Amino acid sequence: MIKRLLLVLASASLLLINNARAENSPDTDLVLLTENFPPYNMAKNGKNFAQGENINGIATDIVREMFQRAGITYSLTLRFPWERVYKLALENPGYGAFVMARLPDREKLFKWVGPIGPDDWIMLAKADSKITLETLEDARQYKIGAYKGDAIAETLAKQGLKPIVVLRDQDNAKKLVGGQIDLWATGDPAGRYLARQDGVTGLKTVLRFNSAELYLALNKDVSDTVVAKLQAALDQMRKDGVVDEIMGRYL
């Protein structure tokens, strides 16, 4: 009789524990996704898939510290292409993606933590290019390279500039010097970093047409409590000088 009672109590306890885990897992075990977007996120081996400690970069280091301070566990995977990362974070409870530009048409699709860092939008040209631009409209006559699925490419397309998109933003550096495109619409500092990695230097900025901030975008089902904890951790990191210190490692 005693054994049976103990067995019932043990089973009940196990059920309560499992239920608690099921209720807490969306809040305490987040699935974070990112892409190769140096110097913010990158695979140490340079490939398009990496997990955990095999990923580094400004945003990656900031996110790790932020989650540690907030006491929230997570898994981290770098995938390709960005469109897939975006879709997974948008559609799956407990998922998040970084770094993402916080745009008006995305505002209600995610819950946001940030900003993590700046991402000015620029037009780059070859060092010897004669192109001069005063406004984005002036770029309409040129062949513009951009990164498929990126906020910059989407914005240009909406304005009718018809960017020529590639699956890897760094491919635009060689297309630019090779004459396949006239301008490269990219982020700063990301574009220059990518170009240097591919041995391309001497590019010049002919237009700076937007100043954006990059964020961690969380699926809307992530609780407000978790979002608040992460935001508080990041705000304190910025006050402590940790964010600037991390950026200084890479720039």
mmCIF file of N, CA and C in Angstrom, residues 139-224:
data_model
loop_
_atom_site.group_PDB
_atom_site.id
_atom_site.type_symbol
_atom_site.label_atom_id
_atom_site.label_comp_id
_atom_site.label_asym_id
_atom_site.label_seq_id
_atom_site.Cartn_x
_atom_site.Cartn_y
_atom_site.Cartn_z
ATOM 1 N N ALA A 139 19.983 57.874 -58.041
ATOM 2 C CA ALA A 139 20.573 56.555 -58.289
ATOM 3 C C ALA A 139 19.737 55.716 -59.248
ATOM 4 N N ARG A 140 18.553 56.193 -59.589
ATOM 5 C CA ARG A 140 17.625 55.403 -60.399
ATOM 6 C C ARG A 140 18.216 54.988 -61.743
ATOM 7 N N GLN A 141 19.085 55.792 -62.314
ATOM 8 C CA GLN A 141 19.647 55.533 -63.647
ATOM 9 C C GLN A 141 20.767 54.481 -63.646
ATOM 10 N N TYR A 142 21.170 54.039 -62.441
ATOM 11 C CA TYR A 142 22.310 53.127 -62.348
ATOM 12 C C TYR A 142 21.888 51.713 -61.945
ATOM 13 N N LYS A 143 22.778 50.765 -62.220
ATOM 14 C CA LYS A 143 22.571 49.381 -61.785
ATOM 15 C C LYS A 143 23.027 49.272 -60.322
ATOM 16 N N ILE A 144 22.070 48.913 -59.464
ATOM 17 C CA ILE A 144 22.336 48.889 -58.026
ATOM 18 C C ILE A 144 22.310 47.455 -57.518
ATOM 19 N N GLY A 145 23.372 47.049 -56.861
ATOM 20 C CA GLY A 145 23.429 45.729 -56.255
ATOM 21 C C GLY A 145 22.969 45.787 -54.807
ATOM 22 N N ALA A 146 22.260 44.759 -54.358
ATOM 23 C CA ALA A 146 21.787 44.695 -52.972
ATOM 24 C C ALA A 146 21.673 43.232 -52.560
ATOM 25 N N TYR A 147 21.309 43.026 -51.293
ATOM 26 C CA TYR A 147 21.275 41.693 -50.681
ATOM 27 C C TYR A 147 19.833 41.223 -50.576
ATOM 28 N N LYS A 148 19.527 40.080 -51.167
ATOM 29 C CA LYS A 148 18.157 39.571 -51.225
ATOM 30 C C LYS A 148 17.559 39.380 -49.832
ATOM 31 N N GLY A 149 16.352 39.917 -49.654
ATOM 32 C CA GLY A 149 15.646 39.766 -48.393
ATOM 33 C C GLY A 149 16.013 40.796 -47.349
ATOM 34 N N ASP A 150 17.046 41.575 -47.604
ATOM 35 C CA ASP A 150 17.488 42.584 -46.651
ATOM 36 C C ASP A 150 16.569 43.798 -46.703
ATOM 37 N N ALA A 151 16.511 44.536 -45.581
ATOM 38 C CA ALA A 151 15.646 45.712 -45.514
ATOM 39 C C ALA A 151 16.036 46.759 -46.548
ATOM 40 N N ILE A 152 17.329 46.871 -46.854
ATOM 41 C CA ILE A 152 17.771 47.856 -47.842
ATOM 42 C C ILE A 152 17.214 47.514 -49.213
ATOM 43 N N ALA A 153 17.348 46.244 -49.607
ATOM 44 C CA ALA A 153 16.834 45.801 -50.906
ATOM 45 C C ALA A 153 15.321 45.991 -50.984
ATOM 46 N N GLU A 154 14.627 45.660 -49.896
ATOM 47 C CA GLU A 154 13.167 45.791 -49.884
ATOM 48 C C GLU A 154 12.749 47.251 -50.035
ATOM 49 N N THR A 155 13.459 48.145 -49.359
ATOM 50 C CA THR A 155 13.134 49.571 -49.435
ATOM 51 C C THR A 155 13.376 50.110 -50.838
ATOM 52 N N LEU A 156 14.484 49.740 -51.442
ATOM 53 C CA LEU A 156 14.777 50.193 -52.799
ATOM 54 C C LEU A 156 13.724 49.695 -53.782
ATOM 55 N N ALA A 157 13.325 48.426 -53.619
ATOM 56 C CA ALA A 157 12.323 47.848 -54.515
ATOM 57 C C ALA A 157 10.986 48.583 -54.382
ATOM 58 N N LYS A 158 10.612 48.915 -53.161
ATOM 59 C CA LYS A 158 9.351 49.622 -52.935
ATOM 60 C C LYS A 158 9.355 51.001 -53.580
ATOM 61 N N GLN A 159 10.550 51.575 -53.714
ATOM 62 C CA GLN A 159 10.665 52.893 -54.327
ATOM 63 C C GLN A 159 10.923 52.816 -55.829
ATOM 64 N N GLY A 160 10.847 51.596 -56.358
ATOM 65 C CA GLY A 160 10.957 51.414 -57.797
ATOM 66 C C GLY A 160 12.355 51.474 -58.367
ATOM 67 N N LEU A 161 13.376 51.280 -57.531
ATOM 68 C CA LEU A 161 14.746 51.352 -58.040
ATOM 69 C C LEU A 161 15.257 50.018 -58.606
ATOM 70 N N LYS A 162 14.512 48.951 -58.407
ATOM 71 C CA LYS A 162 14.789 47.636 -58.996
ATOM 72 C C LYS A 162 16.223 47.162 -58.757
ATOM 73 N N PRO A 163 16.600 46.938 -57.511
ATOM 74 C CA PRO A 163 17.958 46.465 -57.230
ATOM 75 C C PRO A 163 18.211 45.072 -57.791
ATOM 76 N N ILE A 164 19.444 44.824 -58.150
ATOM 77 C CA ILE A 164 19.883 43.499 -58.594
ATOM 78 C C ILE A 164 20.378 42.766 -57.342
ATOM 79 N N VAL A 165 19.653 41.740 -56.918
ATOM 80 C CA VAL A 165 19.949 41.129 -55.623
ATOM 81 C C VAL A 165 20.787 39.869 -55.754
ATOM 82 N N VAL A 166 21.558 39.607 -54.704
ATOM 83 C CA VAL A 166 22.375 38.394 -54.602
ATOM 84 C C VAL A 166 22.067 37.730 -53.274
ATOM 85 N N LEU A 167 22.452 36.457 -53.140
ATOM 86 C CA LEU A 167 22.190 35.714 -51.915
ATOM 87 C C LEU A 167 23.213 35.991 -50.814
ATOM 88 N N ARG A 168 24.381 36.546 -51.191
ATOM 89 C CA ARG A 168 25.405 36.906 -50.207
ATOM 90 C C ARG A 168 25.835 38.340 -50.492
ATOM 91 N N ASP A 169 25.728 39.209 -49.496
ATOM 92 C CA ASP A 169 26.009 40.622 -49.729
ATOM 93 C C ASP A 169 27.447 40.847 -50.170
ATOM 94 N N GLN A 170 28.390 40.030 -49.682
ATOM 95 C CA GLN A 170 29.789 40.215 -50.052
ATOM 96 C C GLN A 170 30.043 40.008 -51.539
ATOM 97 N N ASP A 171 29.141 39.281 -52.221
ATOM 98 C CA ASP A 171 29.308 39.095 -53.659
ATOM 99 C C ASP A 171 29.195 40.410 -54.416
ATOM 100 N N ASN A 172 28.507 41.378 -53.813
ATOM 101 C CA ASN A 172 28.354 42.674 -54.471
ATOM 102 C C ASN A 172 29.664 43.443 -54.554
ATOM 103 N N ALA A 173 30.590 43.181 -53.647
ATOM 104 C CA ALA A 173 31.871 43.891 -53.674
ATOM 105 C C ALA A 173 32.619 43.601 -54.967
ATOM 106 N N LYS A 174 32.711 42.320 -55.324
ATOM 107 C CA LYS A 174 33.421 41.950 -56.555
ATOM 108 C C LYS A 174 32.618 42.313 -57.804
ATOM 109 N N LYS A 175 31.288 42.264 -57.698
ATOM 110 C CA LYS A 175 30.465 42.695 -58.829
ATOM 111 C C LYS A 175 30.672 44.183 -59.100
ATOM 112 N N LEU A 176 30.869 44.946 -58.043
ATOM 113 C CA LEU A 176 31.075 46.378 -58.194
ATOM 114 C C LEU A 176 32.411 46.671 -58.886
ATOM 115 N N VAL A 177 33.492 46.076 -58.402
ATOM 116 C CA VAL A 177 34.799 46.340 -59.004
ATOM 117 C C VAL A 177 34.902 45.713 -60.386
ATOM 118 N N GLY A 178 34.088 44.675 -60.640
ATOM 119 C CA GLY A 178 34.091 44.031 -61.952
ATOM 120 C C GLY A 178 33.197 44.709 -62.968
ATOM 121 N N GLY A 179 32.469 45.735 -62.555
ATOM 122 C CA GLY A 179 31.639 46.482 -63.483
ATOM 123 C C GLY A 179 30.273 45.891 -63.749
ATOM 124 N N GLN A 180 29.874 44.847 -63.028
ATOM 125 C CA GLN A 180 28.551 44.254 -63.225
ATOM 126 C C GLN A 180 27.440 45.106 -62.619
ATOM 127 N N ILE A 181 27.803 45.899 -61.620
ATOM 128 C CA ILE A 181 26.875 46.875 -61.045
ATOM 129 C C ILE A 181 27.620 48.195 -60.916
ATOM 130 N N ASP A 182 26.856 49.285 -60.855
ATOM 131 C CA ASP A 182 27.456 50.622 -60.733
ATOM 132 C C ASP A 182 27.552 51.067 -59.284
ATOM 133 N N LEU A 183 26.587 50.606 -58.482
ATOM 134 C CA LEU A 183 26.505 51.006 -57.083
ATOM 135 C C LEU A 183 26.177 49.802 -56.221
ATOM 136 N N TRP A 184 26.628 49.845 -54.993
ATOM 137 C CA TRP A 184 26.315 48.781 -54.040
ATOM 138 C C TRP A 184 25.587 49.401 -52.862
ATOM 139 N N ALA A 185 24.323 49.035 -52.707
ATOM 140 C CA ALA A 185 23.523 49.512 -51.569
ATOM 141 C C ALA A 185 23.730 48.546 -50.408
ATOM 142 N N THR A 186 24.339 49.021 -49.347
ATOM 143 C CA THR A 186 24.688 48.131 -48.249
ATOM 144 C C THR A 186 24.678 48.901 -46.934
ATOM 145 N N GLY A 187 25.028 48.217 -45.864
ATOM 146 C CA GLY A 187 25.086 48.847 -44.556
ATOM 147 C C GLY A 187 26.496 49.296 -44.226
ATOM 148 N N ASP A 188 26.597 50.222 -43.322
ATOM 149 C CA ASP A 188 27.883 50.696 -42.835
ATOM 150 C C ASP A 188 27.865 50.569 -41.301
ATOM 151 N N PRO A 189 28.750 49.709 -40.722
ATOM 152 C CA PRO A 189 30.035 49.272 -41.242
ATOM 153 C C PRO A 189 30.057 47.921 -41.957
ATOM 154 N N ALA A 190 28.944 47.238 -42.070
ATOM 155 C CA ALA A 190 28.946 45.866 -42.585
ATOM 156 C C ALA A 190 29.539 45.760 -43.986
ATOM 157 N N GLY A 191 29.140 46.663 -44.895
ATOM 158 C CA GLY A 191 29.598 46.563 -46.279
ATOM 159 C C GLY A 191 31.105 46.658 -46.419
ATOM 160 N N ARG A 192 31.690 47.631 -45.752
ATOM 161 C CA ARG A 192 33.145 47.796 -45.843
ATOM 162 C C ARG A 192 33.881 46.590 -45.249
ATOM 163 N N TYR A 193 33.349 46.065 -44.165
ATOM 164 C CA TYR A 193 33.960 44.887 -43.545
ATOM 165 C C TYR A 193 33.932 43.703 -44.507
ATOM 166 N N LEU A 194 32.773 43.469 -45.129
ATOM 167 C CA LEU A 194 32.636 42.374 -46.084
ATOM 168 C C LEU A 194 33.574 42.547 -47.269
ATOM 169 N N ALA A 195 33.676 43.769 -47.769
ATOM 170 C CA ALA A 195 34.546 44.032 -48.916
ATOM 171 C C ALA A 195 36.003 43.704 -48.578
ATOM 172 N N ARG A 196 36.448 44.132 -47.400
ATOM 173 C CA ARG A 196 37.828 43.849 -46.985
ATOM 174 C C ARG A 196 38.078 42.360 -46.882
ATOM 175 N N GLN A 197 37.076 41.616 -46.402
ATOM 176 C CA GLN A 197 37.236 40.171 -46.287
ATOM 177 C C GLN A 197 37.438 39.514 -47.644
ATOM 178 N N ASP A 198 36.883 40.117 -48.682
ATOM 179 C CA ASP A 198 37.039 39.592 -50.039
ATOM 180 C C ASP A 198 38.156 40.293 -50.803
ATOM 181 N N GLY A 199 38.994 41.045 -50.085
ATOM 182 C CA GLY A 199 40.147 41.688 -50.698
ATOM 183 C C GLY A 199 39.820 42.935 -51.497
ATOM 184 N N VAL A 200 38.642 43.500 -51.286
ATOM 185 C CA VAL A 200 38.232 44.700 -52.020
ATOM 186 C C VAL A 200 38.358 45.904 -51.093
ATOM 187 N N THR A 201 39.174 46.878 -51.487
ATOM 188 C CA THR A 201 39.364 48.090 -50.699
ATOM 189 C C THR A 201 39.205 49.307 -51.611
ATOM 190 N N GLY A 202 39.194 50.475 -51.019
ATOM 191 C CA GLY A 202 39.169 51.705 -51.805
ATOM 192 C C GLY A 202 37.802 52.118 -52.303
ATOM 193 N N LEU A 203 36.737 51.456 -51.850
ATOM 194 C CA LEU A 203 35.399 51.865 -52.258
ATOM 195 C C LEU A 203 35.049 53.194 -51.581
ATOM 196 N N LYS A 204 34.241 53.993 -52.263
ATOM 197 C CA LYS A 204 33.878 55.282 -51.680
ATOM 198 C C LYS A 204 32.366 55.408 -51.514
ATOM 199 N N THR A 205 31.984 56.113 -50.500
ATOM 200 C CA THR A 205 30.566 56.356 -50.233
ATOM 201 C C THR A 205 30.107 57.551 -51.058
ATOM 202 N N VAL A 206 29.110 57.324 -51.904
ATOM 203 C CA VAL A 206 28.590 58.413 -52.727
ATOM 204 C C VAL A 206 27.230 58.897 -52.237
ATOM 205 N N LEU A 207 26.620 58.151 -51.307
ATOM 206 C CA LEU A 207 25.360 58.592 -50.723
ATOM 207 C C LEU A 207 25.117 57.858 -49.407
ATOM 208 N N ARG A 208 24.695 58.586 -48.411
ATOM 209 C CA ARG A 208 24.248 58.004 -47.139
ATOM 210 C C ARG A 208 22.769 58.349 -47.032
ATOM 211 N N PHE A 209 21.895 57.330 -47.207
ATOM 212 C CA PHE A 209 20.488 57.644 -47.407
ATOM 213 C C PHE A 209 19.556 57.166 -46.300
ATOM 214 N N ASN A 210 20.084 56.593 -45.263
ATOM 215 C CA ASN A 210 19.224 56.224 -44.144
ATOM 216 C C ASN A 210 20.077 55.837 -42.948
ATOM 217 N N SER A 211 19.573 56.101 -41.768
ATOM 218 C CA SER A 211 20.225 55.650 -40.545
ATOM 219 C C SER A 211 19.272 54.709 -39.837
ATOM 220 N N ALA A 212 19.654 53.462 -39.731
ATOM 221 C CA ALA A 212 18.803 52.447 -39.114
ATOM 222 C C ALA A 212 19.471 51.923 -37.844
ATOM 223 N N GLU A 213 18.666 51.313 -36.993
ATOM 224 C CA GLU A 213 19.168 50.641 -35.801
ATOM 225 C C GLU A 213 18.810 49.164 -35.897
ATOM 226 N N LEU A 214 19.714 48.327 -35.436
ATOM 227 C CA LEU A 214 19.550 46.882 -35.523
ATOM 228 C C LEU A 214 19.126 46.310 -34.171
ATOM 229 N N TYR A 215 18.230 45.327 -34.219
ATOM 230 C CA TYR A 215 17.598 44.781 -33.009
ATOM 231 C C TYR A 215 17.601 43.256 -33.003
ATOM 232 N N LEU A 216 17.296 42.711 -31.840
ATOM 233 C CA LEU A 216 16.869 41.317 -31.701
ATOM 234 C C LEU A 216 15.359 41.317 -31.873
ATOM 235 N N ALA A 217 14.856 40.578 -32.862
ATOM 236 C CA ALA A 217 13.419 40.497 -33.115
ATOM 237 C C ALA A 217 12.911 39.157 -32.607
ATOM 238 N N LEU A 218 11.957 39.197 -31.692
ATOM 239 C CA LEU A 218 11.412 37.986 -31.087
ATOM 240 C C LEU A 218 10.008 37.722 -31.586
ATOM 241 N N ASN A 219 9.675 36.439 -31.733
ATOM 242 C CA ASN A 219 8.322 36.057 -32.112
ATOM 243 C C ASN A 219 7.313 36.677 -31.150
ATOM 244 N N LYS A 220 6.162 37.045 -31.650
ATOM 245 C CA LYS A 220 5.166 37.753 -30.845
ATOM 246 C C LYS A 220 4.652 36.937 -29.666
ATOM 247 N N ASP A 221 4.835 35.609 -29.689
ATOM 248 C CA ASP A 221 4.378 34.775 -28.583
ATOM 249 C C ASP A 221 5.339 34.785 -27.387
ATOM 250 N N VAL A 222 6.532 35.331 -27.565
ATOM 251 C CA VAL A 222 7.456 35.438 -26.432
ATOM 252 C C VAL A 222 6.850 36.410 -25.414
ATOM 253 N N SER A 223 6.903 36.050 -24.148
ATOM 254 C CA SER A 223 6.215 36.850 -23.133
ATOM 255 C C SER A 223 6.847 38.223 -22.964
ATOM 256 N N ASP A 224 6.012 39.181 -22.581
ATOM 257 C CA ASP A 224 6.485 40.543 -22.325
ATOM 258 C C ASP A 224 7.488 40.568 -21.177
#
